[in-house]
Short mmCIF file of C-alpha atoms in Angstrom, two decimals:
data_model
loop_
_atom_site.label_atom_id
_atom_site.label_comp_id
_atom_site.label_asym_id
_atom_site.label_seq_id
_atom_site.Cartn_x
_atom_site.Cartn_y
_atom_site.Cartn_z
CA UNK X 290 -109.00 -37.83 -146.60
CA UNK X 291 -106.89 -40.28 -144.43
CA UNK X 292 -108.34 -43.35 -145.95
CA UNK X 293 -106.65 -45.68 -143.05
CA UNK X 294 -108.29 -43.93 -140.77
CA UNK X 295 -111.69 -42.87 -142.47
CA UNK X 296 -111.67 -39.43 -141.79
CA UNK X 297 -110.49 -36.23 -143.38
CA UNK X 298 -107.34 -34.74 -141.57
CA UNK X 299 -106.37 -31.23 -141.18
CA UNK X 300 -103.45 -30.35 -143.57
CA UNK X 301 -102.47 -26.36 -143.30
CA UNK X 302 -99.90 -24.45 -145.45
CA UNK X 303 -99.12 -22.73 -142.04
CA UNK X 304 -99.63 -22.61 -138.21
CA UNK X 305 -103.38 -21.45 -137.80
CA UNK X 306 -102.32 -18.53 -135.52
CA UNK X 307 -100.93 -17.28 -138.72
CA UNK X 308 -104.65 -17.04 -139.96
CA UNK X 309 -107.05 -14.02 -139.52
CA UNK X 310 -109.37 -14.60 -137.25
CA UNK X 311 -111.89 -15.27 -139.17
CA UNK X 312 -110.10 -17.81 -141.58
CA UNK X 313 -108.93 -19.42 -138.04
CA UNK X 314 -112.67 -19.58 -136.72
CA UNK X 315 -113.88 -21.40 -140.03
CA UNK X 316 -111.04 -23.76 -139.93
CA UNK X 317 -111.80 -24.77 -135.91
CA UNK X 318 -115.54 -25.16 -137.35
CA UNK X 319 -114.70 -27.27 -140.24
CA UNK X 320 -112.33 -29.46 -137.61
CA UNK X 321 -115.22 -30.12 -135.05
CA UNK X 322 -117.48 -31.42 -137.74
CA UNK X 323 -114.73 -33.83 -138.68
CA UNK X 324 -113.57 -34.15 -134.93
CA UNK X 325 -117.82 -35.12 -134.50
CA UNK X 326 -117.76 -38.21 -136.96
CA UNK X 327 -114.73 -39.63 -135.05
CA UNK X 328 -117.07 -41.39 -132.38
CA UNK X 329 -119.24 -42.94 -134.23
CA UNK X 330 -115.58 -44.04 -136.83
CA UNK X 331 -114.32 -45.61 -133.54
CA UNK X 332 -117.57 -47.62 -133.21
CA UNK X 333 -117.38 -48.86 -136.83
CA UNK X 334 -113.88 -50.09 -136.11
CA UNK X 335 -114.64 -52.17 -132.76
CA UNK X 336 -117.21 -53.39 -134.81
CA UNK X 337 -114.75 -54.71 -137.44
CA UNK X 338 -112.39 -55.91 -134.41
CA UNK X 339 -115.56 -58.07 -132.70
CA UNK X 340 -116.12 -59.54 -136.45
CA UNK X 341 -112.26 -60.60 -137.22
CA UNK X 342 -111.97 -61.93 -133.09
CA UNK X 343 -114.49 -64.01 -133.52
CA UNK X 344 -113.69 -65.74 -137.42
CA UNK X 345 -109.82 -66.12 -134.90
CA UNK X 346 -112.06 -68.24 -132.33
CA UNK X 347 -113.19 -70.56 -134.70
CA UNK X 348 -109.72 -70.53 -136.36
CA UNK X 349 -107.33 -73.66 -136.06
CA UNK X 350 -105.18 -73.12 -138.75
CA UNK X 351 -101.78 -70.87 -137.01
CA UNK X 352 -100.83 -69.27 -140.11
CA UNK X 353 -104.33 -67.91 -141.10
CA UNK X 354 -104.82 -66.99 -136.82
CA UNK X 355 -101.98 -64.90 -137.01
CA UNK X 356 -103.02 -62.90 -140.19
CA UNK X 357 -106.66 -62.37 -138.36
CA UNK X 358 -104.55 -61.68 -135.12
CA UNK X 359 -102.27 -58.96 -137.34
CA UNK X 360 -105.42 -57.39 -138.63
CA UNK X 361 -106.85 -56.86 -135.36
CA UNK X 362 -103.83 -55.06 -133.95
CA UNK X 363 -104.02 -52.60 -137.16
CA UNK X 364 -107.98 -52.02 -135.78
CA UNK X 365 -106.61 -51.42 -133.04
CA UNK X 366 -103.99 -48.89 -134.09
CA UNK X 367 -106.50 -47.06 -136.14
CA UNK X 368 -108.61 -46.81 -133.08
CA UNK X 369 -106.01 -45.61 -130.79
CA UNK X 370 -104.83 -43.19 -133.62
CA UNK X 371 -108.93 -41.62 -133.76
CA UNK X 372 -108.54 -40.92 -130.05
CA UNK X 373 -105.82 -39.13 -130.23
CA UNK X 374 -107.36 -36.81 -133.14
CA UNK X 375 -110.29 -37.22 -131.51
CA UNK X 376 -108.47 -35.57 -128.15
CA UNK X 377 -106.42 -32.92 -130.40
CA UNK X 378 -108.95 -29.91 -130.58
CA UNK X 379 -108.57 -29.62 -127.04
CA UNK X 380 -105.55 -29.91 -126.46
CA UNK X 381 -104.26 -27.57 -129.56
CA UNK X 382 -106.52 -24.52 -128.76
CA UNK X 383 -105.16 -24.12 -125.40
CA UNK X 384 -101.37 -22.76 -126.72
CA UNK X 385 -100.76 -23.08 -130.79
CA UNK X 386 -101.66 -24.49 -132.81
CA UNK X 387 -100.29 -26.11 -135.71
CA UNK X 388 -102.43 -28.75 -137.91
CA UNK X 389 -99.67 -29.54 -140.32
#
């Protein structure tokens, strides 16, 4: 479990094409039902970012705007970071792939 993120991240001893089939087929299941929650983890997060922007617009003090400000870009970081795991499943079943 990535606890920045809020999901659970694929961590393999070995590239999956180094799996039987059928381990490789339960691992791609397991991944979509993660990759499924990352949505609605993306919504919770621009949720969070629409809370802290608007304590910053009724902020005057600098120093406490620019820890609100800080914590915003993080959100946004963890969102950017959920769409590109969000975006890896397709991309990784096309050649290799390797989740560690």
């Amino acid at each position: 479990m990535n606890t920045r993120l809020g999901i659970a991240l694929p961590s393999l001893d070995k590239p999956l094409d180094r799996y039987p089939l059928g381990t490789q087929h339960q691992i791609l299941l397991h991944w979509e039902k993660i990759r499924g929650t990352i949505p609605e983890r993306i919504t919770q997060v621009e949720q969070e970012i629409n809370l802290q922007q608007a304590l910053l617009n009724q902020e005057s003090d600098i120093e406490k705007s620019s820890v609100i400000n800080y914590q915003i870009a993080e959100l946004a970081s963890i969102i950017n970071d959920l769409q590109i795991w969000y975006r890896f499943h397709s991309s990784s079943t096309r050649g290799k792939m390797d989740l560690r």
